[in-house]
Coordinates of C-alpha atoms in Angstrom, one line a residue:
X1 CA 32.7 92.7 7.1
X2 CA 33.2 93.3 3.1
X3 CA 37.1 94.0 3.7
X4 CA 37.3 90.2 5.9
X5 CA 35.1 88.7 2.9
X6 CA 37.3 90.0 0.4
X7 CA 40.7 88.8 2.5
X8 CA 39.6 85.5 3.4
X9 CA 38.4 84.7 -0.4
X10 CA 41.8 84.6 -1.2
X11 CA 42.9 82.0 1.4
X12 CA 40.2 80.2 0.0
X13 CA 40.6 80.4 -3.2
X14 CA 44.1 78.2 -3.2
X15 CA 41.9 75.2 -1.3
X16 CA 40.3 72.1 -3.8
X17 CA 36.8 73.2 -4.6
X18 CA 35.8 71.0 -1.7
X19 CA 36.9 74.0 0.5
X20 CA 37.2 76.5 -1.8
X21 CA 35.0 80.6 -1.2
X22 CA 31.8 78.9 -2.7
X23 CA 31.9 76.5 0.3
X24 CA 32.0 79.0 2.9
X25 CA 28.9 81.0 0.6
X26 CA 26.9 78.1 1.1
X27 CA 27.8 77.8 5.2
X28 CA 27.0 81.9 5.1
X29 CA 23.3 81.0 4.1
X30 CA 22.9 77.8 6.2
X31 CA 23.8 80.3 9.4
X32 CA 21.6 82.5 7.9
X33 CA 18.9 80.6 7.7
X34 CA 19.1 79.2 11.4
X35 CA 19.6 82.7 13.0
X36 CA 16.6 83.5 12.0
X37 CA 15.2 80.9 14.6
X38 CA 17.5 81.6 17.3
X39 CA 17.2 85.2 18.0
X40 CA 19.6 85.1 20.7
X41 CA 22.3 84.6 19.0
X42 CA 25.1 87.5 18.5
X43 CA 24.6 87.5 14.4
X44 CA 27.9 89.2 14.3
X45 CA 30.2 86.2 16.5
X46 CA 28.3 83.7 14.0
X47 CA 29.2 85.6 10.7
X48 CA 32.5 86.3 11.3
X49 CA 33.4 82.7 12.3
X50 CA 31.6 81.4 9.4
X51 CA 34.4 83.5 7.4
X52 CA 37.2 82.2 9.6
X53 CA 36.2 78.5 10.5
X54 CA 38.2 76.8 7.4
X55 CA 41.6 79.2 6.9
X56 CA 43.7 77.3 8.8
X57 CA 42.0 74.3 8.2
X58 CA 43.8 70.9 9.6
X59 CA 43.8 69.3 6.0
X60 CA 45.2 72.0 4.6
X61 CA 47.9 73.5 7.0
X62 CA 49.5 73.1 10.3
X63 CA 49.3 76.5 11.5
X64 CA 46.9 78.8 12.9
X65 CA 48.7 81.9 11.5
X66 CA 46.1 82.8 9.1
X67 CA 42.8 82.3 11.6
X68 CA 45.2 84.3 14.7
X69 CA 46.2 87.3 11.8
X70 CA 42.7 87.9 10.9
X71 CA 40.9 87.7 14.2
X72 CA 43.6 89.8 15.9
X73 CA 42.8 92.5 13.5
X74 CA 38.9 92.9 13.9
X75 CA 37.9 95.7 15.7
X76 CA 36.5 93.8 18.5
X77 CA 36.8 93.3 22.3
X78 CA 39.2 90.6 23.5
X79 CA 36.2 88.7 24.8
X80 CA 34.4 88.4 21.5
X81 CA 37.4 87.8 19.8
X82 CA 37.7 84.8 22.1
X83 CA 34.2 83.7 21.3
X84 CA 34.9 83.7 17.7
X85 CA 37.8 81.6 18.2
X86 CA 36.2 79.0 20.4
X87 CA 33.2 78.7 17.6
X88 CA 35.6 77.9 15.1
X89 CA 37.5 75.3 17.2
X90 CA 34.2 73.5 18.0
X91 CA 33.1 73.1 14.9
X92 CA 35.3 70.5 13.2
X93 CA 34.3 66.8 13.6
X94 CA 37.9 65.4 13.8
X95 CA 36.7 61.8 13.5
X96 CA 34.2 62.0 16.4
X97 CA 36.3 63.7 18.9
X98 CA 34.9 66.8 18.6
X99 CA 35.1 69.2 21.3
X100 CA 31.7 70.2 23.1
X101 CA 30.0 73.4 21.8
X102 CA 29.6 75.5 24.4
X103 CA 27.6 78.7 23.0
X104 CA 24.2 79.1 21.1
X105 CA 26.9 80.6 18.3
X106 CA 29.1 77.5 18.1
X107 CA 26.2 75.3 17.9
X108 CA 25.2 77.6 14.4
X109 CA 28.0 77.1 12.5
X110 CA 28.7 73.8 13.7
X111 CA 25.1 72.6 12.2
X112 CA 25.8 75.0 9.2
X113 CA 29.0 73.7 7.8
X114 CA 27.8 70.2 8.5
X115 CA 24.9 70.7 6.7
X116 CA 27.2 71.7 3.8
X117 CA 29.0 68.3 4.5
X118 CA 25.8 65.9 3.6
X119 CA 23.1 66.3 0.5
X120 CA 23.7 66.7 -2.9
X121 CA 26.7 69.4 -2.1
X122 CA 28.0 67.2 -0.2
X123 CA 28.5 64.4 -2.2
X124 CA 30.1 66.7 -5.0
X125 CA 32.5 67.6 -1.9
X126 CA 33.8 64.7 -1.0
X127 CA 34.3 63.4 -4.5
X128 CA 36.2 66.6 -5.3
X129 CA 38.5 66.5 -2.2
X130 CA 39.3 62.7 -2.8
X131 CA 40.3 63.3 -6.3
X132 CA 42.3 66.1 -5.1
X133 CA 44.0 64.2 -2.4
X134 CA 43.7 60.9 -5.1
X135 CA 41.8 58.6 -3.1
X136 CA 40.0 56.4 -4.5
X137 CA 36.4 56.6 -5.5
X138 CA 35.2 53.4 -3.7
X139 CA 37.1 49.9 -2.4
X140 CA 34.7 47.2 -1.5
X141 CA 37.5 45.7 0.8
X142 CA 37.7 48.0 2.8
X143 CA 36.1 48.6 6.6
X144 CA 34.1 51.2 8.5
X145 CA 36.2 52.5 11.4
X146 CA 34.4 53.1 14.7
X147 CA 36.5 54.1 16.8
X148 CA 39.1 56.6 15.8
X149 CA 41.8 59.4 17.0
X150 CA 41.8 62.2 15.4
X151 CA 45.4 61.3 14.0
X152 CA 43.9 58.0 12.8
X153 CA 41.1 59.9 10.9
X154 CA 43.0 62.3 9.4
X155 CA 46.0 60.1 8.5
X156 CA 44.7 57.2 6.7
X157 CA 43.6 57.7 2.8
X158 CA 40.8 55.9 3.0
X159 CA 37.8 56.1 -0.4
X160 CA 35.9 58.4 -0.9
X161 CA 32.5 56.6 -0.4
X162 CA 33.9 54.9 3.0
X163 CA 34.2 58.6 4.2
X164 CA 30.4 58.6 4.0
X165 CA 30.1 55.8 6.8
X166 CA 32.5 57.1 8.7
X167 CA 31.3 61.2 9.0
X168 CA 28.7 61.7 6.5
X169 CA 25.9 59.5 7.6
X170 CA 26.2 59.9 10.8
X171 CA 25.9 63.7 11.2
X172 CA 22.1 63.9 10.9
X173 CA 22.1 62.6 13.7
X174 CA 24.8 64.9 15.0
X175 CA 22.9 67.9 14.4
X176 CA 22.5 70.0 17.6
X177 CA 19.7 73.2 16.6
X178 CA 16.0 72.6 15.6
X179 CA 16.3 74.3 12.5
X180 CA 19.4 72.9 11.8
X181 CA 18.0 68.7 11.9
X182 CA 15.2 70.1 10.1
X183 CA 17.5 70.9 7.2
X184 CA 19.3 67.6 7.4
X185 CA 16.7 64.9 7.1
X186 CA 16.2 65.4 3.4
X187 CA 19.7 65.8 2.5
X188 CA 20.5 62.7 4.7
X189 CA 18.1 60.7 2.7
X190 CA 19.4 61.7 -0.5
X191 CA 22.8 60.7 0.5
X192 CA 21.0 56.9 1.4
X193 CA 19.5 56.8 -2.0
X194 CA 23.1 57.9 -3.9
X195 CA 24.7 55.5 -2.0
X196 CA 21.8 52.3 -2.7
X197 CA 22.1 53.8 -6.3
X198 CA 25.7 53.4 -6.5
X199 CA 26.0 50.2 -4.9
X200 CA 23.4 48.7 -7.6
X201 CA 25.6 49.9 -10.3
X202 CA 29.1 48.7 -8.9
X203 CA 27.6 45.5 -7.4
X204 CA 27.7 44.8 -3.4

């Protein structure tokens, strides 16, 4: 596990700090903290996903080189390789077409890394990957979308503070483990009071 930590925090390391090997610490300890409620689980499928689930990340490449490299070199069976490869592909949101997850494990890191999406982290996230991709910070013409493809989602360069209507608020509600929608109610509030906060200052 220590060699796989120490070869993925260099993939990570050339991502925004949205993204970057602090990110995936932070997921690490959200899994953590939900295993320990779902005994179940195979502890080892949900770690080394946790590792993988960004390195071939749709914002920041096309390929699945890296995720395919590393997996095919774990000492595992061919079936838990596969597991750890569905896990990662369920976890992304992808505007709301998300694919179903299907394990105990998927649903872990799923609620993990979107627990890292909302809160107080994950305001400093989503201001750090707009200004790395330059969007801007807010634009009070511009609407919620409801109803998007992935390509849609991923394409347009919307603000950063309409990204919260259209993924971060609504993944409280998203959240599919007990522990897990535990954890998000009082980061989900603290992303309504930002957002009231911010809107008194710029004007509505």
């Amino acid at each position: 596990m220590n060699n796989l930590m120490d070869k993925v925090r260099g993939i990570y390391e050339q991502f925004d700090a949205s993204h970057d090997f602090q990110h995936i610490e932070r997921v690490y300890q959200n899994a953590l903290a939900i295993l320990h409620t779902e005994p179940e689980a195979d502890e080892e499928v949900v770690r080394i996903a946790v590792l993988l689930h960004d390195v071939s990340d749709k914002k920041y490449t096309d390929s699945k080189e890296q995720e395919n490299k590393l997996i095919a070199e774990l000492s595992l069976s061919e079936e838990k390789k596969q597991h750890i490869r569905d896990c990662i592909a369920q976890v992304s949101f992808n505007g709301g077409n998300e694919l179903e997850a299907t394990s105990i494990e998927a649903k872990i890191v799923r609620d993990a890394d979107r627990l890292d999406a909302i809160g107080a982290i994950g305001i400093a996230r989503t201001f750090a990957f707009g200004g790395a991709k330059g969007r801007k910070l807010y634009d009070k013409e511009e609407g919620t979308r409801t109803d998007m493809t992935e390509e849609e989602y991923r394409n347009k360069n919307t603000s950063s503070v309409t990204h919260f209507y259209e993924k971060l608020l609504l993944l409280k509600d998203l959240m599919i483990t007990e522990k897990g929608k535990q954890m998000a109610n009082e980061r989900h509030q603290f992303m309504v009071q930002f957002l009231e906060q911010l809107q008194n200052e710029i004007g509505k």
